[in-house]
mmCIF file of C-alpha atoms in Angstrom:
data_model
loop_
_atom_site.group_PDB
_atom_site.id
_atom_site.type_symbol
_atom_site.label_atom_id
_atom_site.label_comp_id
_atom_site.label_asym_id
_atom_site.label_seq_id
_atom_site.Cartn_x
_atom_site.Cartn_y
_atom_site.Cartn_z
ATOM 1 C CA MET S 1 188.257 157.649 28.073
ATOM 2 C CA ASN S 2 184.673 158.082 29.436
ATOM 3 C CA ALA S 3 183.471 161.639 29.695
ATOM 4 C CA THR S 4 180.120 163.283 29.663
ATOM 5 C CA LYS S 5 178.835 163.793 26.146
ATOM 6 C CA THR S 6 175.925 165.573 24.645
ATOM 7 C CA GLU S 7 173.748 164.143 21.952
ATOM 8 C CA ALA S 8 175.287 166.429 19.307
ATOM 9 C CA THR S 9 178.604 164.744 19.838
ATOM 10 C CA THR S 10 177.492 161.104 19.419
ATOM 11 C CA ARG S 11 179.124 160.463 16.055
ATOM 12 C CA ARG S 12 178.129 157.876 13.489
ATOM 13 C CA LEU S 13 180.835 155.366 12.711
ATOM 14 C CA ASP S 14 180.195 154.966 9.032
ATOM 15 C CA GLY S 15 180.928 151.434 7.825
ATOM 16 C CA ARG S 16 179.950 152.097 4.163
ATOM 17 C CA LYS S 17 182.511 154.854 3.833
ATOM 18 C CA ALA S 18 185.270 152.862 5.577
ATOM 19 C CA ALA S 19 184.405 149.749 3.332
ATOM 20 C CA ARG S 20 184.716 151.877 0.196
ATOM 21 C CA ARG S 21 188.147 153.057 1.200
ATOM 22 C CA ILE S 22 189.254 149.545 2.057
ATOM 23 C CA LEU S 23 188.097 148.288 -1.409
ATOM 24 C CA GLU S 24 189.821 151.226 -3.167
ATOM 25 C CA GLU S 25 193.086 150.370 -1.440
ATOM 26 C CA LEU S 26 192.579 146.740 -2.472
ATOM 27 C CA GLU S 27 192.419 147.696 -6.093
ATOM 28 C CA GLU S 28 196.120 148.451 -6.164
ATOM 29 C CA ARG S 29 196.955 144.892 -4.924
ATOM 30 C CA ILE S 30 194.533 143.298 -7.309
ATOM 31 C CA ALA S 31 196.223 145.308 -10.247
ATOM 32 C CA GLY S 32 199.584 144.061 -9.163
ATOM 33 C CA LEU S 33 198.348 140.528 -9.323
ATOM 34 C CA ALA S 34 196.847 141.147 -12.609
ATOM 35 C CA ARG S 35 200.270 142.258 -13.948
ATOM 36 C CA GLN S 36 201.425 138.751 -13.080
ATOM 37 C CA GLY S 37 198.555 137.205 -14.910
ATOM 38 C CA LEU S 38 196.682 136.322 -11.538
ATOM 39 C CA VAL S 39 193.073 136.910 -10.800
ATOM 40 C CA PRO S 40 191.951 136.099 -7.257
ATOM 41 C CA GLY S 41 189.050 133.721 -7.310
ATOM 42 C CA LEU S 42 186.228 133.302 -4.630
ATOM 43 C CA ALA S 43 183.747 130.474 -4.740
ATOM 44 C CA ALA S 44 180.542 130.850 -2.660
ATOM 45 C CA VAL S 45 178.735 127.591 -1.775
ATOM 46 C CA LEU S 46 175.046 128.321 -1.084
ATOM 47 C CA VAL S 47 172.887 125.360 0.219
ATOM 48 C CA GLY S 48 169.136 125.696 0.110
ATOM 49 C CA GLU S 49 166.909 128.665 -0.451
ATOM 50 C CA ASP S 50 167.151 130.806 2.614
ATOM 51 C CA PRO S 51 166.282 134.277 1.426
ATOM 52 C CA ALA S 52 168.836 135.984 3.746
ATOM 53 C CA SER S 53 171.558 133.736 2.725
ATOM 54 C CA ARG S 54 170.830 134.349 -0.925
ATOM 55 C CA LEU S 55 170.922 138.061 -0.274
ATOM 56 C CA TYR S 56 174.191 138.095 1.411
ATOM 57 C CA VAL S 57 175.933 135.788 -1.236
ATOM 58 C CA GLY S 58 174.436 138.159 -3.986
ATOM 59 C CA SER S 59 176.195 141.147 -2.276
ATOM 60 C CA LYS S 60 179.537 139.255 -2.045
ATOM 61 C CA THR S 61 179.459 138.122 -5.781
ATOM 62 C CA ARG S 62 178.523 141.711 -6.950
ATOM 63 C CA THR S 63 181.437 143.045 -4.963
ATOM 64 C CA CYS S 64 183.742 140.578 -6.666
ATOM 65 C CA ARG S 65 182.485 141.749 -10.045
ATOM 66 C CA LYS S 66 183.224 145.367 -9.226
ATOM 67 C CA LEU S 67 186.664 144.425 -8.205
ATOM 68 C CA ALA S 68 187.328 142.347 -11.306
ATOM 69 C CA LEU S 69 187.742 139.235 -9.214
ATOM 70 C CA HIS S 70 186.825 135.817 -10.477
ATOM 71 C CA SER S 71 183.574 134.608 -8.745
ATOM 72 C CA ARG S 72 181.839 131.365 -8.799
ATOM 73 C CA LEU S 73 178.499 130.510 -7.124
ATOM 74 C CA VAL S 74 177.833 126.853 -6.432
ATOM 75 C CA GLU S 75 174.134 126.320 -5.525
ATOM 76 C CA LEU S 76 173.005 123.050 -3.847
ATOM 77 C CA PRO S 77 169.573 121.916 -2.735
ATOM 78 C CA ASP S 78 168.760 121.689 0.943
ATOM 79 C CA SER S 79 168.497 117.971 0.491
ATOM 80 C CA VAL S 80 172.302 117.751 -0.025
ATOM 81 C CA THR S 81 174.068 115.410 2.532
ATOM 82 C CA THR S 82 177.105 116.144 4.365
ATOM 83 C CA PRO S 83 179.252 113.753 2.273
ATOM 84 C CA GLU S 84 178.071 115.322 -0.879
ATOM 85 C CA LEU S 85 178.746 118.778 0.350
ATOM 86 C CA LEU S 86 182.274 117.630 1.403
ATOM 87 C CA ALA S 87 182.904 116.304 -2.171
ATOM 88 C CA VAL S 88 181.987 119.683 -3.501
ATOM 89 C CA ILE S 89 184.437 121.395 -1.213
ATOM 90 C CA GLY S 90 187.123 118.839 -2.093
ATOM 91 C CA GLU S 91 186.852 119.700 -5.810
ATOM 92 C CA LEU S 92 187.146 123.532 -4.881
ATOM 93 C CA ASN S 93 190.150 122.729 -2.773
ATOM 94 C CA ARG S 94 191.769 121.164 -5.758
ATOM 95 C CA ASP S 95 190.691 123.904 -8.247
ATOM 96 C CA ASP S 96 193.754 126.269 -8.893
ATOM 97 C CA GLU S 97 191.407 129.030 -10.087
ATOM 98 C CA ILE S 98 189.853 129.325 -6.688
ATOM 99 C CA ASP S 99 191.717 131.055 -3.902
ATOM 100 C CA GLY S 100 188.974 131.417 -1.299
ATOM 101 C CA ILE S 101 185.990 129.242 -0.419
ATOM 102 C CA LEU S 102 183.077 130.580 1.333
ATOM 103 C CA VAL S 103 180.372 128.263 2.626
ATOM 104 C CA GLN S 104 177.310 130.437 3.434
ATOM 105 C CA LEU S 105 175.839 129.866 6.959
ATOM 106 C CA PRO S 106 173.569 128.748 8.304
ATOM 107 C CA LEU S 107 173.513 125.320 6.706
ATOM 108 C CA PRO S 108 170.279 123.206 6.649
ATOM 109 C CA ALA S 109 169.563 120.876 9.679
ATOM 110 C CA GLY S 110 171.288 117.608 9.245
ATOM 111 C CA ILE S 111 174.543 119.100 7.845
ATOM 112 C CA ASP S 112 177.547 118.743 10.127
ATOM 113 C CA THR S 113 178.637 122.405 9.949
ATOM 114 C CA ALA S 114 181.958 121.885 11.932
ATOM 115 C CA THR S 115 182.968 119.000 9.592
ATOM 116 C CA VAL S 116 182.238 121.209 6.639
ATOM 117 C CA GLN S 117 184.246 124.105 7.966
ATOM 118 C CA ALA S 118 187.163 121.819 8.710
ATOM 119 C CA ALA S 119 187.062 120.553 5.210
ATOM 120 C CA VAL S 120 187.878 123.826 3.494
ATOM 121 C CA HIS S 121 191.598 123.925 2.953
ATOM 122 C CA PRO S 122 193.146 126.389 5.539
ATOM 123 C CA ALA S 123 194.828 128.376 2.756
ATOM 124 C CA LYS S 124 191.476 128.966 1.030
ATOM 125 C CA ASP S 125 189.471 129.552 4.227
ATOM 126 C CA VAL S 126 188.561 133.141 3.810
ATOM 127 C CA ASP S 127 185.978 132.888 6.448
ATOM 128 C CA GLY S 128 188.722 132.076 8.938
ATOM 129 C CA PHE S 129 186.727 129.407 10.510
ATOM 130 C CA HIS S 130 189.158 126.395 10.040
ATOM 131 C CA PRO S 131 190.570 125.078 13.379
ATOM 132 C CA LEU S 132 194.083 125.781 12.100
ATOM 133 C CA ASN S 133 193.322 129.439 11.295
ATOM 134 C CA ALA S 134 191.455 129.712 14.670
ATOM 135 C CA GLY S 135 194.606 128.420 16.395
ATOM 136 C CA LYS S 136 196.853 130.831 14.651
ATOM 137 C CA LEU S 137 194.597 133.726 15.734
ATOM 138 C CA ALA S 138 194.863 132.556 19.314
ATOM 139 C CA GLN S 139 198.597 132.330 19.033
ATOM 140 C CA GLY S 140 198.989 135.691 17.321
ATOM 141 C CA ARG S 141 200.324 134.072 14.183
ATOM 142 C CA PRO S 142 199.572 135.306 10.698
ATOM 143 C CA GLY S 143 196.629 133.682 9.044
ATOM 144 C CA LEU S 144 193.162 134.201 7.751
ATOM 145 C CA VAL S 145 190.866 135.896 10.317
ATOM 146 C CA PRO S 146 186.997 135.920 10.399
ATOM 147 C CA CYS S 147 185.757 138.825 8.381
ATOM 148 C CA THR S 148 183.347 140.527 10.716
ATOM 149 C CA PRO S 149 185.726 140.834 13.721
ATOM 150 C CA LEU S 150 188.560 141.976 11.404
ATOM 151 C CA GLY S 151 186.197 144.622 9.906
ATOM 152 C CA ILE S 152 185.408 145.908 13.386
ATOM 153 C CA VAL S 153 188.992 146.287 14.293
ATOM 154 C CA ARG S 154 189.750 148.037 10.929
ATOM 155 C CA LEU S 155 186.784 150.468 11.592
ATOM 156 C CA LEU S 156 188.134 151.285 15.013
ATOM 157 C CA GLU S 157 191.483 151.981 13.679
ATOM 158 C CA ARG S 158 190.186 154.227 10.870
ATOM 159 C CA GLU S 159 187.990 156.091 13.275
ATOM 160 C CA ARG S 160 190.955 156.534 15.680
ATOM 161 C CA VAL S 161 189.141 154.840 18.520
ATOM 162 C CA PRO S 162 191.751 154.046 21.108
ATOM 163 C CA VAL S 163 192.055 150.337 21.647
ATOM 164 C CA GLU S 164 195.233 150.134 23.650
ATOM 165 C CA GLY S 165 194.488 150.182 27.284
ATOM 166 C CA ALA S 166 190.785 150.370 26.790
ATOM 167 C CA HIS S 167 188.220 148.017 28.442
ATOM 168 C CA ALA S 168 186.344 146.283 25.687
ATOM 169 C CA VAL S 169 183.206 144.342 26.533
ATOM 170 C CA ILE S 170 181.816 141.990 24.038
ATOM 171 C CA VAL S 171 178.299 140.612 24.546
ATOM 172 C CA GLY S 172 178.311 137.297 22.604
ATOM 173 C CA ARG S 173 180.746 134.440 22.493
ATOM 174 C CA SER S 174 180.289 132.893 19.046
ATOM 175 C CA ASN S 175 183.004 131.393 17.030
ATOM 176 C CA ILE S 176 182.147 133.871 14.234
ATOM 177 C CA VAL S 177 182.344 137.191 16.043
ATOM 178 C CA GLY S 178 182.658 137.130 19.824
ATOM 179 C CA LYS S 179 185.707 134.820 20.434
ATOM 180 C CA PRO S 180 187.936 135.945 17.410
ATOM 181 C CA LEU S 181 187.178 139.627 18.149
ATOM 182 C CA ALA S 182 188.354 139.046 21.690
ATOM 183 C CA GLN S 183 191.647 137.757 20.426
ATOM 184 C CA LEU S 184 192.036 140.605 18.034
ATOM 185 C CA LEU S 185 191.370 143.202 20.732
ATOM 186 C CA LEU S 186 193.721 141.429 23.129
ATOM 187 C CA ALA S 187 196.358 141.600 20.363
ATOM 188 C CA GLY S 188 195.739 145.530 20.319
ATOM 189 C CA HIS S 189 196.385 145.617 24.132
ATOM 190 C CA ALA S 190 192.766 146.106 25.189
ATOM 191 C CA THR S 191 191.446 144.543 28.352
ATOM 192 C CA VAL S 192 188.679 142.288 27.199
ATOM 193 C CA THR S 193 185.507 140.761 28.912
ATOM 194 C CA VAL S 194 183.395 138.419 27.012
ATOM 195 C CA CYS S 195 179.783 138.191 28.225
ATOM 196 C CA HIS S 196 176.974 135.688 27.327
ATOM 197 C CA SER S 197 173.417 134.597 28.382
ATOM 198 C CA ARG S 198 174.605 133.362 31.774
ATOM 199 C CA THR S 199 176.581 136.494 32.731
ATOM 200 C CA ARG S 200 175.550 137.869 36.032
ATOM 201 C CA ARG S 201 174.860 141.607 36.402
ATOM 202 C CA LEU S 202 175.153 142.031 32.577
ATOM 203 C CA GLU S 203 174.138 145.650 32.589
ATOM 204 C CA GLU S 204 176.780 146.402 35.310
ATOM 205 C CA VAL S 205 179.445 144.764 33.269
ATOM 206 C CA CYS S 206 178.601 146.584 30.133
ATOM 207 C CA ARG S 207 178.587 149.913 31.958
ATOM 208 C CA SER S 208 182.331 149.449 32.751
ATOM 209 C CA ALA S 209 183.168 149.332 28.971
ATOM 210 C CA ASP S 210 185.050 151.869 26.943
ATOM 211 C CA ILE S 211 184.152 149.992 23.816
ATOM 212 C CA LEU S 212 180.987 147.906 23.918
ATOM 213 C CA VAL S 213 180.251 145.402 21.133
ATOM 214 C CA ALA S 214 176.801 143.830 20.825
ATOM 215 C CA ALA S 215 176.872 140.564 18.989
ATOM 216 C CA VAL S 216 174.172 138.285 20.344
ATOM 217 C CA GLY S 217 171.346 138.289 17.749
ATOM 218 C CA ARG S 218 168.665 139.735 20.081
ATOM 219 C CA PRO S 219 166.849 142.831 18.955
ATOM 220 C CA ALA S 220 167.406 145.921 20.960
ATOM 221 C CA LEU S 221 168.826 143.956 23.940
ATOM 222 C CA VAL S 222 171.216 146.646 24.942
ATOM 223 C CA GLY S 223 169.406 149.551 26.482
ATOM 224 C CA ARG S 224 170.430 152.809 27.863
ATOM 225 C CA ASP S 225 171.222 151.227 31.291
ATOM 226 C CA PHE S 226 174.013 149.242 29.657
ATOM 227 C CA LEU S 227 175.906 152.389 28.541
ATOM 228 C CA SER S 228 178.280 154.607 30.293
ATOM 229 C CA PRO S 229 179.013 158.167 29.214
ATOM 230 C CA GLY S 230 181.439 158.316 26.286
ATOM 231 C CA VAL S 231 181.345 154.593 25.349
ATOM 232 C CA VAL S 232 181.978 153.521 21.784
ATOM 233 C CA VAL S 233 179.236 151.274 20.680
ATOM 234 C CA VAL S 234 179.610 148.642 17.940
ATOM 235 C CA ASP S 235 176.332 147.008 17.002
ATOM 236 C CA VAL S 236 176.852 143.804 15.146
ATOM 237 C CA GLY S 237 173.186 142.653 15.258
ATOM 238 C CA VAL S 238 171.062 142.584 12.182
ATOM 239 C CA ASN S 239 167.492 141.680 13.248
ATOM 240 C CA ARG S 240 164.399 141.734 10.838
ATOM 241 C CA LEU S 241 161.181 143.039 12.561
ATOM 242 C CA GLU S 242 157.840 142.409 11.085
ATOM 243 C CA ASP S 243 155.724 143.868 13.767
ATOM 244 C CA ARG S 244 154.824 147.479 13.208
ATOM 245 C CA GLU S 245 154.058 148.177 16.858
ATOM 246 C CA GLN S 246 157.492 146.863 17.868
ATOM 247 C CA VAL S 247 159.112 149.090 15.276
ATOM 248 C CA ARG S 248 157.110 152.077 16.477
ATOM 249 C CA ARG S 249 158.189 151.496 20.081
ATOM 250 C CA LEU S 250 161.857 151.146 19.184
ATOM 251 C CA PHE S 251 162.268 154.011 16.660
ATOM 252 C CA GLY S 252 159.372 156.410 17.582
ATOM 253 C CA ASP S 253 156.264 157.682 15.811
ATOM 254 C CA ASP S 254 158.097 160.272 13.648
ATOM 255 C CA SER S 255 160.981 157.952 12.611
ATOM 256 C CA PRO S 256 161.771 157.288 8.818
ATOM 257 C CA ARG S 257 162.090 153.683 9.811
ATOM 258 C CA LEU S 258 158.323 153.533 10.392
ATOM 259 C CA GLU S 259 157.643 154.993 6.999
ATOM 260 C CA SER S 260 160.072 152.396 5.438
ATOM 261 C CA PHE S 261 158.316 149.665 7.412
ATOM 262 C CA ASP S 262 154.998 150.703 5.832
ATOM 263 C CA ARG S 263 156.483 150.376 2.311
ATOM 264 C CA ARG S 264 158.496 147.211 2.865
ATOM 265 C CA GLY S 265 156.600 145.408 5.524
ATOM 266 C CA SER S 266 159.889 144.912 7.724
ATOM 267 C CA ALA S 267 162.662 146.981 9.353
ATOM 268 C CA LEU S 268 165.999 146.069 10.567
ATOM 269 C CA VAL S 269 167.342 146.798 14.108
ATOM 270 C CA GLY S 270 170.439 145.900 15.785
ATOM 271 C CA ASP S 271 171.280 144.308 19.124
ATOM 272 C CA VAL S 272 171.395 147.863 20.580
ATOM 273 C CA HIS S 273 168.176 149.807 21.175
ATOM 274 C CA PRO S 274 168.370 152.430 18.353
ATOM 275 C CA ARG S 275 167.699 155.361 20.620
ATOM 276 C CA ALA S 276 169.753 154.205 23.519
ATOM 277 C CA PRO S 277 173.219 155.648 22.532
ATOM 278 C CA ARG S 278 171.904 159.159 21.893
ATOM 279 C CA GLY S 279 173.392 161.649 24.403
ATOM 280 C CA VAL S 280 175.466 158.972 26.067
ATOM 281 C CA ALA S 281 177.802 157.137 23.623
ATOM 282 C CA SER S 282 180.603 159.096 21.939
ATOM 283 C CA ALA S 283 180.231 156.930 18.809
ATOM 284 C CA VAL S 284 177.899 154.315 17.517
ATOM 285 C CA THR S 285 177.773 152.030 14.398
ATOM 286 C CA PRO S 286 174.352 152.302 12.619
ATOM 287 C CA VAL S 287 172.177 149.384 11.560
ATOM 288 C CA PRO S 288 172.326 148.909 8.655
ATOM 289 C CA GLY S 289 175.432 150.580 7.235
ATOM 290 C CA GLY S 290 177.750 149.915 10.061
ATOM 291 C CA VAL S 291 179.509 146.537 10.558
ATOM 292 C CA GLY S 292 177.833 144.746 7.539
ATOM 293 C CA PRO S 293 179.659 146.474 4.664
ATOM 294 C CA LEU S 294 182.950 145.871 6.369
ATOM 295 C CA THR S 295 182.372 142.183 6.541
ATOM 296 C CA ILE S 296 182.101 142.067 2.841
ATOM 297 C CA ALA S 297 185.130 144.227 2.368
ATOM 298 C CA MET S 298 187.285 142.123 4.596
ATOM 299 C CA LEU S 299 186.119 138.945 2.660
ATOM 300 C CA MET S 300 187.491 140.586 -0.463
ATOM 301 C CA SER S 301 190.659 141.399 1.391
ATOM 302 C CA ASN S 302 191.038 137.812 2.628
ATOM 303 C CA THR S 303 190.496 136.471 -0.929
ATOM 304 C CA VAL S 304 193.287 138.716 -2.154
ATOM 305 C CA GLN S 305 195.491 137.694 0.748
ATOM 306 C CA ALA S 306 194.860 134.124 0.014
ATOM 307 C CA CYS S 307 195.793 134.460 -3.607
ATOM 308 C CA GLU S 308 199.010 136.284 -2.699
ATOM 309 C CA SER S 309 199.951 133.652 -0.072
ATOM 310 C CA ARG S 310 199.096 130.676 -2.234
ATOM 311 C CA ARG S 311 201.084 131.972 -5.104
ATOM 312 C CA ALA S 312 204.143 132.843 -3.036
ATOM 313 C CA ALA S 313 204.022 129.417 -1.481
ATOM 314 C CA SER S 314 203.936 127.674 -4.987
ATOM 315 C CA ARG S 315 206.901 129.679 -6.079
ATOM 316 C CA ARG S 316 208.941 128.637 -3.028
ATOM 317 C CA ARG S 317 208.165 124.942 -3.499
ATOM 318 C CA PRO S 318 210.562 124.028 -6.296
ATOM 319 C CA SER S 319 213.541 125.525 -4.389
ATOM 320 C CA GLU S 320 212.673 123.530 -1.362
ATOM 321 C CA GLY S 321 213.279 120.074 -2.987
#
């Protein structure tokens, strides 16, 4: 798979374009449910006033409206206790209008995140974080899958990036991205290596990759020395920089990002150095506009899937008695 490439052949894997197509395809399934009198419903639980969390939830609720899905935003103060939050989730679990429940992370200090995630009914767990859904993924059984890893796999499929037989290296072992992505790529017959902060000779391991996924939350960690010719680079990181000199060093004096920084006071960078893939990688996801839009598209897909599955299960129950 690896071959010498020139800068001109390093293509951009457009997550926005792929997400638009996924949402367009989803509209047919939503219309089919509407003909049955059903509207998939997504509840987003937002705790506290974190600006980034509010921004993410806003994007998700706007996408719901565009697709004519039922959307509900539950806002709670950062003083909420774990039992109080669990009570809210319990109500949403029992609400028949709600097919999917999203609890926006991170939660404030003092909230037991693992307990909260386990409290969401597995059939409504559109984030795919419930232990039952994580177990199904590990066993290769159908279930709700975390949105970001699922979006990455869908992007690779649509861009015709060969996964079967490829060596995929994932830098990051979180339950949100790294671990579930490893399971999905294994199911696609890739050979998968998962790296982390204690991995020895990290650069050397990364250079062995046909597909390199950076998902550690460290700005520009992955440099040119991590990349082999022809590698496909998937950058999951979204890091906000507020130091102009750092932006200049990463993007260059003549970069539009520097002009944007002067207007906005901040700039986004991934976990991959923005200039590292040029002339080396065969393809790379941009930041922003790469993985992020796909995460939202797969959240919508999971919500529709949850609605379809729940309604099918409710139709089966009377005949099972």
